[in-house]
């Protein structure tokens, strides 16, 4: 893992989140991109002046944040971008060859009932960038136990597994697989692809209405410190993601959640 992206909002948790990002990048010897994206619409004739001011203020804000954390002398690139959030993040990831994006649960929302705020939910739902959702205040520690939760083990895009493989290799983590039989189960869904089976220590089969319900039933017995799920059209968060905001009553994880690209 060489390049890690951290989109920055103005949450009260941002210093803690940046420290986690630095510690995570340091563990891999990776370069960290700390960016802020703004999308300001102004009247014609004032655009250039406003853009310059916003860009300057954004860079000042980011650099000031970095003075408040221990940067561990890793390579940090600070950038400010004007544009639509999702499109801009996708472009940054393509241009900088980003391996993983670290996302705060709430970049702007202050409502305690919210797990993923509108901006964070949009990033997770509408991009196809491998992402790690880091709980607020979570302190970095090497990953020792990963729970991969899926309803279908059919994998056509092996490259999607790369962040999981890199995390396992770096931390020598145990990876367990939870296969959830849902009402949408199809013959062959539980035939685990070799690229995934080579990572797995133990496989558990369960039957639940959704993958999410399967995780609720089983994660206590596995005591993971990382949950791994995949993006699918009707995947792990599908029902909850009909809106970008996800409430804690619908889903909450006390440990990081790795959201990989779709594998089909």
PDB file of C-alpha atoms in Angstrom:
ATOM      1  CA  UNK A   1       0.000   0.000   0.000  1.00  0.00           C
ATOM      2  CA  UNK A   2       1.741   3.135  -1.247  1.00  0.00           C
ATOM      3  CA  UNK A   3      -0.780   5.987  -1.412  1.00  0.00           C
ATOM      4  CA  UNK A   4      -3.556   6.749   1.087  1.00  0.00           C
ATOM      5  CA  UNK A   5      -6.152   9.524   0.748  1.00  0.00           C
ATOM      6  CA  UNK A   6      -7.840  11.427   3.590  1.00  0.00           C
ATOM      7  CA  UNK A   7     -10.669  13.823   2.619  1.00  0.00           C
ATOM      8  CA  UNK A   8     -11.000  16.462   5.337  1.00  0.00           C
ATOM      9  CA  UNK A   9     -14.155  18.198   6.551  1.00  0.00           C
ATOM     10  CA  UNK A  10     -14.554  20.367   9.623  1.00  0.00           C
ATOM     11  CA  UNK A  11     -15.663  17.832  12.219  1.00  0.00           C
ATOM     12  CA  UNK A  12     -14.648  18.011  15.867  1.00  0.00           C
ATOM     13  CA  UNK A  13     -13.050  14.582  15.365  1.00  0.00           C
ATOM     14  CA  UNK A  14     -10.720  15.607  12.545  1.00  0.00           C
ATOM     15  CA  UNK A  15      -7.500  15.733  14.584  1.00  0.00           C
ATOM     16  CA  UNK A  16      -8.083  12.222  15.925  1.00  0.00           C
ATOM     17  CA  UNK A  17      -8.930  11.012  12.416  1.00  0.00           C
ATOM     18  CA  UNK A  18      -5.787  12.549  10.925  1.00  0.00           C
ATOM     19  CA  UNK A  19      -3.648  11.006  13.652  1.00  0.00           C
ATOM     20  CA  UNK A  20      -5.119   7.582  12.852  1.00  0.00           C
ATOM     21  CA  UNK A  21      -4.419   8.200   9.152  1.00  0.00           C
ATOM     22  CA  UNK A  22      -0.804   9.134   9.861  1.00  0.00           C
ATOM     23  CA  UNK A  23      -0.299   6.088  12.094  1.00  0.00           C
ATOM     24  CA  UNK A  24      -1.910   3.799   9.504  1.00  0.00           C
ATOM     25  CA  UNK A  25       0.204   5.233   6.664  1.00  0.00           C
ATOM     26  CA  UNK A  26       3.330   4.979   8.819  1.00  0.00           C
ATOM     27  CA  UNK A  27       2.704   1.263   9.357  1.00  0.00           C
ATOM     28  CA  UNK A  28       2.791   0.746   5.580  1.00  0.00           C
ATOM     29  CA  UNK A  29       5.456   3.327   4.769  1.00  0.00           C
ATOM     30  CA  UNK A  30       2.835   4.970   2.546  1.00  0.00           C
ATOM     31  CA  UNK A  31       2.416   8.521   1.271  1.00  0.00           C
ATOM     32  CA  UNK A  32      -0.589  10.341   2.779  1.00  0.00           C
ATOM     33  CA  UNK A  33      -2.701  12.737   0.710  1.00  0.00           C
ATOM     34  CA  UNK A  34      -4.637  15.157   2.925  1.00  0.00           C
ATOM     35  CA  UNK A  35      -7.197  16.984   0.786  1.00  0.00           C
ATOM     36  CA  UNK A  36     -10.193  19.273   1.071  1.00  0.00           C
ATOM     37  CA  UNK A  37     -12.782  19.596  -1.691  1.00  0.00           C
ATOM     38  CA  UNK A  38     -14.986  22.660  -1.945  1.00  0.00           C
ATOM     39  CA  UNK A  39     -17.759  23.425  -4.431  1.00  0.00           C
ATOM     40  CA  UNK A  40     -18.651  27.113  -4.327  1.00  0.00           C
ATOM     41  CA  UNK A  41     -21.023  28.705  -6.841  1.00  0.00           C
ATOM     42  CA  UNK A  42     -20.639  32.462  -7.167  1.00  0.00           C
ATOM     43  CA  UNK A  43     -21.714  35.206  -9.548  1.00  0.00           C
ATOM     44  CA  UNK A  44     -19.812  35.713 -12.786  1.00  0.00           C
ATOM     45  CA  UNK A  45     -16.892  38.133 -12.464  1.00  0.00           C
ATOM     46  CA  UNK A  46     -16.003  37.229  -8.873  1.00  0.00           C
ATOM     47  CA  UNK A  47     -15.139  33.574  -9.474  1.00  0.00           C
ATOM     48  CA  UNK A  48     -11.363  33.931  -9.807  1.00  0.00           C
ATOM     49  CA  UNK A  49     -10.988  36.058  -6.691  1.00  0.00           C
ATOM     50  CA  UNK A  50     -13.229  33.800  -4.578  1.00  0.00           C
ATOM     51  CA  UNK A  51     -11.458  30.655  -5.800  1.00  0.00           C
ATOM     52  CA  UNK A  52      -8.099  32.092  -4.793  1.00  0.00           C
ATOM     53  CA  UNK A  53      -9.358  32.995  -1.313  1.00  0.00           C
ATOM     54  CA  UNK A  54     -11.022  29.630  -0.737  1.00  0.00           C
ATOM     55  CA  UNK A  55      -7.984  27.722  -1.924  1.00  0.00           C
ATOM     56  CA  UNK A  56      -5.688  29.748   0.325  1.00  0.00           C
ATOM     57  CA  UNK A  57      -7.956  29.382   3.366  1.00  0.00           C
ATOM     58  CA  UNK A  58      -8.348  25.658   2.764  1.00  0.00           C
ATOM     59  CA  UNK A  59      -4.588  25.082   2.582  1.00  0.00           C
ATOM     60  CA  UNK A  60      -4.037  27.171   5.721  1.00  0.00           C
ATOM     61  CA  UNK A  61      -6.650  25.106   7.527  1.00  0.00           C
ATOM     62  CA  UNK A  62      -5.108  21.793   6.468  1.00  0.00           C
ATOM     63  CA  UNK A  63      -1.553  22.795   7.304  1.00  0.00           C
ATOM     64  CA  UNK A  64      -2.664  24.127  10.680  1.00  0.00           C
ATOM     65  CA  UNK A  65      -4.334  20.787  11.460  1.00  0.00           C
ATOM     66  CA  UNK A  66      -1.106  18.953  10.737  1.00  0.00           C
ATOM     67  CA  UNK A  67       0.748  21.049  13.323  1.00  0.00           C
ATOM     68  CA  UNK A  68      -1.573  19.592  15.988  1.00  0.00           C
ATOM     69  CA  UNK A  69      -0.739  15.929  15.418  1.00  0.00           C
ATOM     70  CA  UNK A  70       2.358  13.731  15.392  1.00  0.00           C
ATOM     71  CA  UNK A  71       3.219  13.344  11.713  1.00  0.00           C
ATOM     72  CA  UNK A  72       6.046  10.813  12.275  1.00  0.00           C
ATOM     73  CA  UNK A  73       7.957  12.309   9.335  1.00  0.00           C
ATOM     74  CA  UNK A  74       5.894  10.407   6.781  1.00  0.00           C
ATOM     75  CA  UNK A  75       5.441  11.854   3.288  1.00  0.00           C
ATOM     76  CA  UNK A  76       2.321  14.056   3.455  1.00  0.00           C
ATOM     77  CA  UNK A  77       0.862  15.872   0.433  1.00  0.00           C
ATOM     78  CA  UNK A  78      -1.609  18.664   1.234  1.00  0.00           C
ATOM     79  CA  UNK A  79      -3.993  19.778  -1.518  1.00  0.00           C
ATOM     80  CA  UNK A  80      -7.163  21.825  -1.963  1.00  0.00           C
ATOM     81  CA  UNK A  81      -9.555  21.187  -4.852  1.00  0.00           C
ATOM     82  CA  UNK A  82     -12.601  22.939  -6.262  1.00  0.00           C
ATOM     83  CA  UNK A  83     -15.270  20.668  -7.714  1.00  0.00           C
ATOM     84  CA  UNK A  84     -18.050  18.217  -7.019  1.00  0.00           C
ATOM     85  CA  UNK A  85     -17.093  15.922  -4.165  1.00  0.00           C
ATOM     86  CA  UNK A  86     -17.533  12.467  -5.682  1.00  0.00           C
ATOM     87  CA  UNK A  87     -16.144  13.347  -9.121  1.00  0.00           C
ATOM     88  CA  UNK A  88     -13.157  15.140  -7.601  1.00  0.00           C
ATOM     89  CA  UNK A  89     -12.301  12.286  -5.231  1.00  0.00           C
ATOM     90  CA  UNK A  90     -12.526   9.767  -8.064  1.00  0.00           C
ATOM     91  CA  UNK A  91     -10.197  11.934 -10.164  1.00  0.00           C
ATOM     92  CA  UNK A  92      -7.708  12.344  -7.306  1.00  0.00           C
ATOM     93  CA  UNK A  93      -7.644   8.591  -6.734  1.00  0.00           C
ATOM     94  CA  UNK A  94      -7.033   7.894 -10.398  1.00  0.00           C
ATOM     95  CA  UNK A  95      -4.355  10.563 -10.786  1.00  0.00           C
ATOM     96  CA  UNK A  96      -2.469   9.802  -7.545  1.00  0.00           C
ATOM     97  CA  UNK A  97      -2.914   6.016  -7.799  1.00  0.00           C
ATOM     98  CA  UNK A  98      -4.658   5.862  -4.428  1.00  0.00           C
ATOM     99  CA  UNK A  99      -4.805   2.435  -2.765  1.00  0.00           C
ATOM    100  CA  UNK A 100      -7.167   3.294   0.086  1.00  0.00           C
ATOM    101  CA  UNK A 101      -9.277   6.210   1.316  1.00  0.00           C
ATOM    102  CA  UNK A 102      -9.798   6.826   5.043  1.00  0.00           C
ATOM    103  CA  UNK A 103     -13.235   8.244   5.826  1.00  0.00           C
ATOM    104  CA  UNK A 104     -14.654   9.823   8.978  1.00  0.00           C
ATOM    105  CA  UNK A 105     -18.173   8.694   9.928  1.00  0.00           C
ATOM    106  CA  UNK A 106     -19.306  12.313  10.280  1.00  0.00           C
ATOM    107  CA  UNK A 107     -17.357  15.038   8.487  1.00  0.00           C
ATOM    108  CA  UNK A 108     -19.875  17.799   9.232  1.00  0.00           C
ATOM    109  CA  UNK A 109     -22.816  16.389  11.198  1.00  0.00           C
ATOM    110  CA  UNK A 110     -22.883  16.927  14.958  1.00  0.00           C
ATOM    111  CA  UNK A 111     -25.934  14.754  15.615  1.00  0.00           C
ATOM    112  CA  UNK A 112     -25.010  11.944  18.008  1.00  0.00           C
ATOM    113  CA  UNK A 113     -27.666   9.664  16.504  1.00  0.00           C
ATOM    114  CA  UNK A 114     -25.824   9.658  13.163  1.00  0.00           C
ATOM    115  CA  UNK A 115     -23.218   7.015  12.262  1.00  0.00           C
ATOM    116  CA  UNK A 116     -22.478   8.121   8.692  1.00  0.00           C
ATOM    117  CA  UNK A 117     -23.321  11.739   7.931  1.00  0.00           C
ATOM    118  CA  UNK A 118     -24.543  13.019   4.584  1.00  0.00           C
ATOM    119  CA  UNK A 119     -21.067  13.731   3.189  1.00  0.00           C
ATOM    120  CA  UNK A 120     -19.439  10.525   4.452  1.00  0.00           C
ATOM    121  CA  UNK A 121     -22.437   8.478   3.321  1.00  0.00           C
ATOM    122  CA  UNK A 122     -22.210  10.011  -0.137  1.00  0.00           C
ATOM    123  CA  UNK A 123     -18.502   9.176  -0.363  1.00  0.00           C
ATOM    124  CA  UNK A 124     -19.049   5.539   0.626  1.00  0.00           C
ATOM    125  CA  UNK A 125     -22.218   5.059  -1.396  1.00  0.00           C
ATOM    126  CA  UNK A 126     -21.368   6.839  -4.643  1.00  0.00           C
ATOM    127  CA  UNK A 127     -17.641   6.238  -5.145  1.00  0.00           C
ATOM    128  CA  UNK A 128     -15.987   2.949  -6.029  1.00  0.00           C
ATOM    129  CA  UNK A 129     -12.846   3.722  -4.053  1.00  0.00           C
ATOM    130  CA  UNK A 130     -11.621   1.165  -1.479  1.00  0.00           C
ATOM    131  CA  UNK A 131     -12.394   2.885   1.817  1.00  0.00           C
ATOM    132  CA  UNK A 132     -11.807   2.461   5.527  1.00  0.00           C
ATOM    133  CA  UNK A 133     -14.447   3.981   7.815  1.00  0.00           C
ATOM    134  CA  UNK A 134     -12.682   4.840  11.085  1.00  0.00           C
ATOM    135  CA  UNK A 135     -14.890   5.317  14.199  1.00  0.00           C
ATOM    136  CA  UNK A 136     -14.628   8.637  15.972  1.00  0.00           C
ATOM    137  CA  UNK A 137     -11.811   8.737  18.499  1.00  0.00           C
ATOM    138  CA  UNK A 138     -10.486   5.338  17.421  1.00  0.00           C
ATOM    139  CA  UNK A 139      -6.771   4.953  18.185  1.00  0.00           C
ATOM    140  CA  UNK A 140      -4.646   3.081  15.658  1.00  0.00           C
ATOM    141  CA  UNK A 141      -3.519  -0.416  16.481  1.00  0.00           C
ATOM    142  CA  UNK A 142      -2.281  -3.213  14.218  1.00  0.00           C
ATOM    143  CA  UNK A 143      -5.156  -5.253  12.797  1.00  0.00           C
ATOM    144  CA  UNK A 144      -5.170  -8.747  14.281  1.00  0.00           C
ATOM    145  CA  UNK A 145      -8.600 -10.198  13.440  1.00  0.00           C
ATOM    146  CA  UNK A 146     -10.662  -9.474  10.327  1.00  0.00           C
ATOM    147  CA  UNK A 147     -14.244 -10.595   9.706  1.00  0.00           C
ATOM    148  CA  UNK A 148     -15.226 -10.663   6.025  1.00  0.00           C
ATOM    149  CA  UNK A 149     -19.014 -10.680   5.646  1.00  0.00           C
ATOM    150  CA  UNK A 150     -20.558 -11.499   2.258  1.00  0.00           C
ATOM    151  CA  UNK A 151     -23.624 -13.166   0.800  1.00  0.00           C
ATOM    152  CA  UNK A 152     -21.838 -14.354  -2.339  1.00  0.00           C
ATOM    153  CA  UNK A 153     -18.242 -15.554  -2.645  1.00  0.00           C
ATOM    154  CA  UNK A 154     -18.273 -15.242  -6.446  1.00  0.00           C
ATOM    155  CA  UNK A 155     -15.337 -13.008  -7.376  1.00  0.00           C
ATOM    156  CA  UNK A 156     -14.760 -11.825 -10.935  1.00  0.00           C
ATOM    157  CA  UNK A 157     -12.525  -8.863 -10.058  1.00  0.00           C
ATOM    158  CA  UNK A 158      -9.677 -10.272  -7.990  1.00  0.00           C
ATOM    159  CA  UNK A 159      -7.999  -6.849  -7.836  1.00  0.00           C
ATOM    160  CA  UNK A 160     -10.780  -5.731  -5.490  1.00  0.00           C
ATOM    161  CA  UNK A 161      -9.276  -7.940  -2.756  1.00  0.00           C
ATOM    162  CA  UNK A 162      -5.920  -6.158  -2.837  1.00  0.00           C
ATOM    163  CA  UNK A 163      -6.449  -3.835   0.201  1.00  0.00           C
ATOM    164  CA  UNK A 164      -7.564  -6.812   2.296  1.00  0.00           C
ATOM    165  CA  UNK A 165      -4.544  -8.829   1.167  1.00  0.00           C
ATOM    166  CA  UNK A 166      -2.215  -5.941   1.964  1.00  0.00           C
ATOM    167  CA  UNK A 167      -3.677  -5.476   5.451  1.00  0.00           C
ATOM    168  CA  UNK A 168      -3.418  -9.178   6.202  1.00  0.00           C
ATOM    169  CA  UNK A 169       0.186  -9.341   4.970  1.00  0.00           C
ATOM    170  CA  UNK A 170       1.269  -6.205   6.831  1.00  0.00           C
ATOM    171  CA  UNK A 171      -0.237  -7.129  10.205  1.00  0.00           C
ATOM    172  CA  UNK A 172      -0.234 -10.941   9.911  1.00  0.00           C
ATOM    173  CA  UNK A 173      -3.955 -10.778  10.653  1.00  0.00           C
ATOM    174  CA  UNK A 174      -6.314 -13.721  10.980  1.00  0.00           C
ATOM    175  CA  UNK A 175      -9.118 -13.429   8.410  1.00  0.00           C
ATOM    176  CA  UNK A 176     -12.414 -15.232   9.018  1.00  0.00           C
ATOM    177  CA  UNK A 177     -15.239 -15.464   6.502  1.00  0.00           C
ATOM    178  CA  UNK A 178     -18.944 -15.125   7.280  1.00  0.00           C
ATOM    179  CA  UNK A 179     -21.113 -16.423   4.419  1.00  0.00           C
ATOM    180  CA  UNK A 180     -24.690 -15.249   4.845  1.00  0.00           C
ATOM    181  CA  UNK A 181     -27.493 -17.056   3.046  1.00  0.00           C
ATOM    182  CA  UNK A 182     -30.154 -14.431   2.331  1.00  0.00           C
ATOM    183  CA  UNK A 183     -33.478 -14.718   0.441  1.00  0.00           C
ATOM    184  CA  UNK A 184     -31.482 -13.698  -2.664  1.00  0.00           C
ATOM    185  CA  UNK A 185     -29.175 -16.717  -2.438  1.00  0.00           C
ATOM    186  CA  UNK A 186     -28.305 -18.338  -5.777  1.00  0.00           C
ATOM    187  CA  UNK A 187     -26.693 -21.686  -6.493  1.00  0.00           C
ATOM    188  CA  UNK A 188     -22.911 -21.325  -6.383  1.00  0.00           C
ATOM    189  CA  UNK A 189     -22.846 -18.242  -4.140  1.00  0.00           C
ATOM    190  CA  UNK A 190     -20.959 -20.163  -1.457  1.00  0.00           C
ATOM    191  CA  UNK A 191     -18.270 -21.513  -3.781  1.00  0.00           C
ATOM    192  CA  UNK A 192     -15.376 -19.507  -2.379  1.00  0.00           C
ATOM    193  CA  UNK A 193     -12.951 -18.223  -5.006  1.00  0.00           C
ATOM    194  CA  UNK A 194      -9.319 -19.293  -4.597  1.00  0.00           C
ATOM    195  CA  UNK A 195      -8.126 -15.697  -4.244  1.00  0.00           C
ATOM    196  CA  UNK A 196     -10.364 -15.305  -1.196  1.00  0.00           C
ATOM    197  CA  UNK A 197     -10.044 -18.800   0.275  1.00  0.00           C
ATOM    198  CA  UNK A 198      -6.253 -18.403   0.410  1.00  0.00           C
ATOM    199  CA  UNK A 199      -6.761 -15.601   2.967  1.00  0.00           C
ATOM    200  CA  UNK A 200      -9.291 -17.381   5.183  1.00  0.00           C
ATOM    201  CA  UNK A 201      -8.637 -19.195   8.449  1.00  0.00           C
ATOM    202  CA  UNK A 202     -12.233 -20.142   9.310  1.00  0.00           C
ATOM    203  CA  UNK A 203     -15.537 -20.007   7.427  1.00  0.00           C
ATOM    204  CA  UNK A 204     -18.907 -19.706   9.142  1.00  0.00           C
ATOM    205  CA  UNK A 205     -22.245 -20.219   7.386  1.00  0.00           C
ATOM    206  CA  UNK A 206     -25.403 -18.518   8.565  1.00  0.00           C
ATOM    207  CA  UNK A 207     -28.904 -17.733   7.297  1.00  0.00           C
ATOM    208  CA  UNK A 208     -30.283 -14.238   7.816  1.00  0.00           C
ATOM    209  CA  UNK A 209     -32.516 -11.687   6.043  1.00  0.00           C
ATOM    210  CA  UNK A 210     -29.423  -9.613   5.137  1.00  0.00           C
ATOM    211  CA  UNK A 211     -25.639  -9.721   5.438  1.00  0.00           C
ATOM    212  CA  UNK A 212     -25.908  -6.971   8.040  1.00  0.00           C
ATOM    213  CA  UNK A 213     -28.140  -9.162  10.250  1.00  0.00           C
ATOM    214  CA  UNK A 214     -25.604 -11.976   9.903  1.00  0.00           C
ATOM    215  CA  UNK A 215     -22.857  -9.688  11.173  1.00  0.00           C
ATOM    216  CA  UNK A 216     -24.980  -8.612  14.146  1.00  0.00           C
ATOM    217  CA  UNK A 217     -25.517 -12.256  15.062  1.00  0.00           C
ATOM    218  CA  UNK A 218     -21.919 -13.429  14.738  1.00  0.00           C
ATOM    219  CA  UNK A 219     -19.343 -10.680  15.195  1.00  0.00           C
ATOM    220  CA  UNK A 220     -19.282 -10.952  18.995  1.00  0.00           C
ATOM    221  CA  UNK A 221     -18.126 -14.559  18.771  1.00  0.00           C
ATOM    222  CA  UNK A 222     -15.321 -13.603  16.355  1.00  0.00           C
ATOM    223  CA  UNK A 223     -14.182 -10.465  18.242  1.00  0.00           C
ATOM    224  CA  UNK A 224     -12.813  -8.789  15.095  1.00  0.00           C
ATOM    225  CA  UNK A 225     -11.038  -5.451  15.090  1.00  0.00           C
ATOM    226  CA  UNK A 226     -11.845  -4.914  11.404  1.00  0.00           C
ATOM    227  CA  UNK A 227     -15.039  -5.664   9.482  1.00  0.00           C
ATOM    228  CA  UNK A 228     -14.679  -6.117   5.715  1.00  0.00           C
ATOM    229  CA  UNK A 229     -17.606  -5.816   3.290  1.00  0.00           C
ATOM    230  CA  UNK A 230     -17.973  -5.360  -0.464  1.00  0.00           C
ATOM    231  CA  UNK A 231     -19.797  -2.795  -2.560  1.00  0.00           C
ATOM    232  CA  UNK A 232     -22.667  -4.374  -4.476  1.00  0.00           C
ATOM    233  CA  UNK A 233     -25.767  -2.958  -6.130  1.00  0.00           C
ATOM    234  CA  UNK A 234     -27.853  -4.506  -3.351  1.00  0.00           C
ATOM    235  CA  UNK A 235     -25.080  -5.129  -0.886  1.00  0.00           C
ATOM    236  CA  UNK A 236     -24.307  -4.740   2.799  1.00  0.00           C
ATOM    237  CA  UNK A 237     -25.672  -1.232   3.244  1.00  0.00           C
ATOM    238  CA  UNK A 238     -28.145  -1.245   0.341  1.00  0.00           C
ATOM    239  CA  UNK A 239     -31.380  -0.587   2.216  1.00  0.00           C
ATOM    240  CA  UNK A 240     -29.740   1.885   4.577  1.00  0.00           C
ATOM    241  CA  UNK A 241     -28.022   3.668   1.708  1.00  0.00           C
ATOM    242  CA  UNK A 242     -31.241   4.661  -0.027  1.00  0.00           C
ATOM    243  CA  UNK A 243     -30.367   7.867   1.791  1.00  0.00           C
ATOM    244  CA  UNK A 244     -26.789   9.021   2.352  1.00  0.00           C
ATOM    245  CA  UNK A 245     -27.225   9.464   6.103  1.00  0.00           C
ATOM    246  CA  UNK A 246     -26.994   6.253   8.176  1.00  0.00           C
ATOM    247  CA  UNK A 247     -28.237   6.353  11.757  1.00  0.00           C
ATOM    248  CA  UNK A 248     -26.572   4.440  14.595  1.00  0.00           C
ATOM    249  CA  UNK A 249     -29.843   2.620  15.255  1.00  0.00           C
ATOM    250  CA  UNK A 250     -29.548   1.101  11.763  1.00  0.00           C
ATOM    251  CA  UNK A 251     -25.831   0.375  11.821  1.00  0.00           C
ATOM    252  CA  UNK A 252     -22.896   1.113  14.092  1.00  0.00           C
ATOM    253  CA  UNK A 253     -19.427  -0.398  14.276  1.00  0.00           C
ATOM    254  CA  UNK A 254     -17.053   0.246  17.212  1.00  0.00           C
ATOM    255  CA  UNK A 255     -14.107  -0.745  15.006  1.00  0.00           C
ATOM    256  CA  UNK A 256     -13.051   0.218  11.451  1.00  0.00           C
ATOM    257  CA  UNK A 257     -15.037  -1.010   8.450  1.00  0.00           C
ATOM    258  CA  UNK A 258     -13.149  -1.799   5.233  1.00  0.00           C
ATOM    259  CA  UNK A 259     -15.404  -1.278   2.206  1.00  0.00           C
ATOM    260  CA  UNK A 260     -13.900  -2.869  -0.906  1.00  0.00           C
ATOM    261  CA  UNK A 261     -14.774  -2.348  -4.553  1.00  0.00           C
ATOM    262  CA  UNK A 262     -17.442  -4.545  -6.086  1.00  0.00           C
ATOM    263  CA  UNK A 263     -16.098  -7.979  -6.991  1.00  0.00           C
ATOM    264  CA  UNK A 264     -18.530  -8.755  -9.811  1.00  0.00           C
TER     265      UNK A 264
END
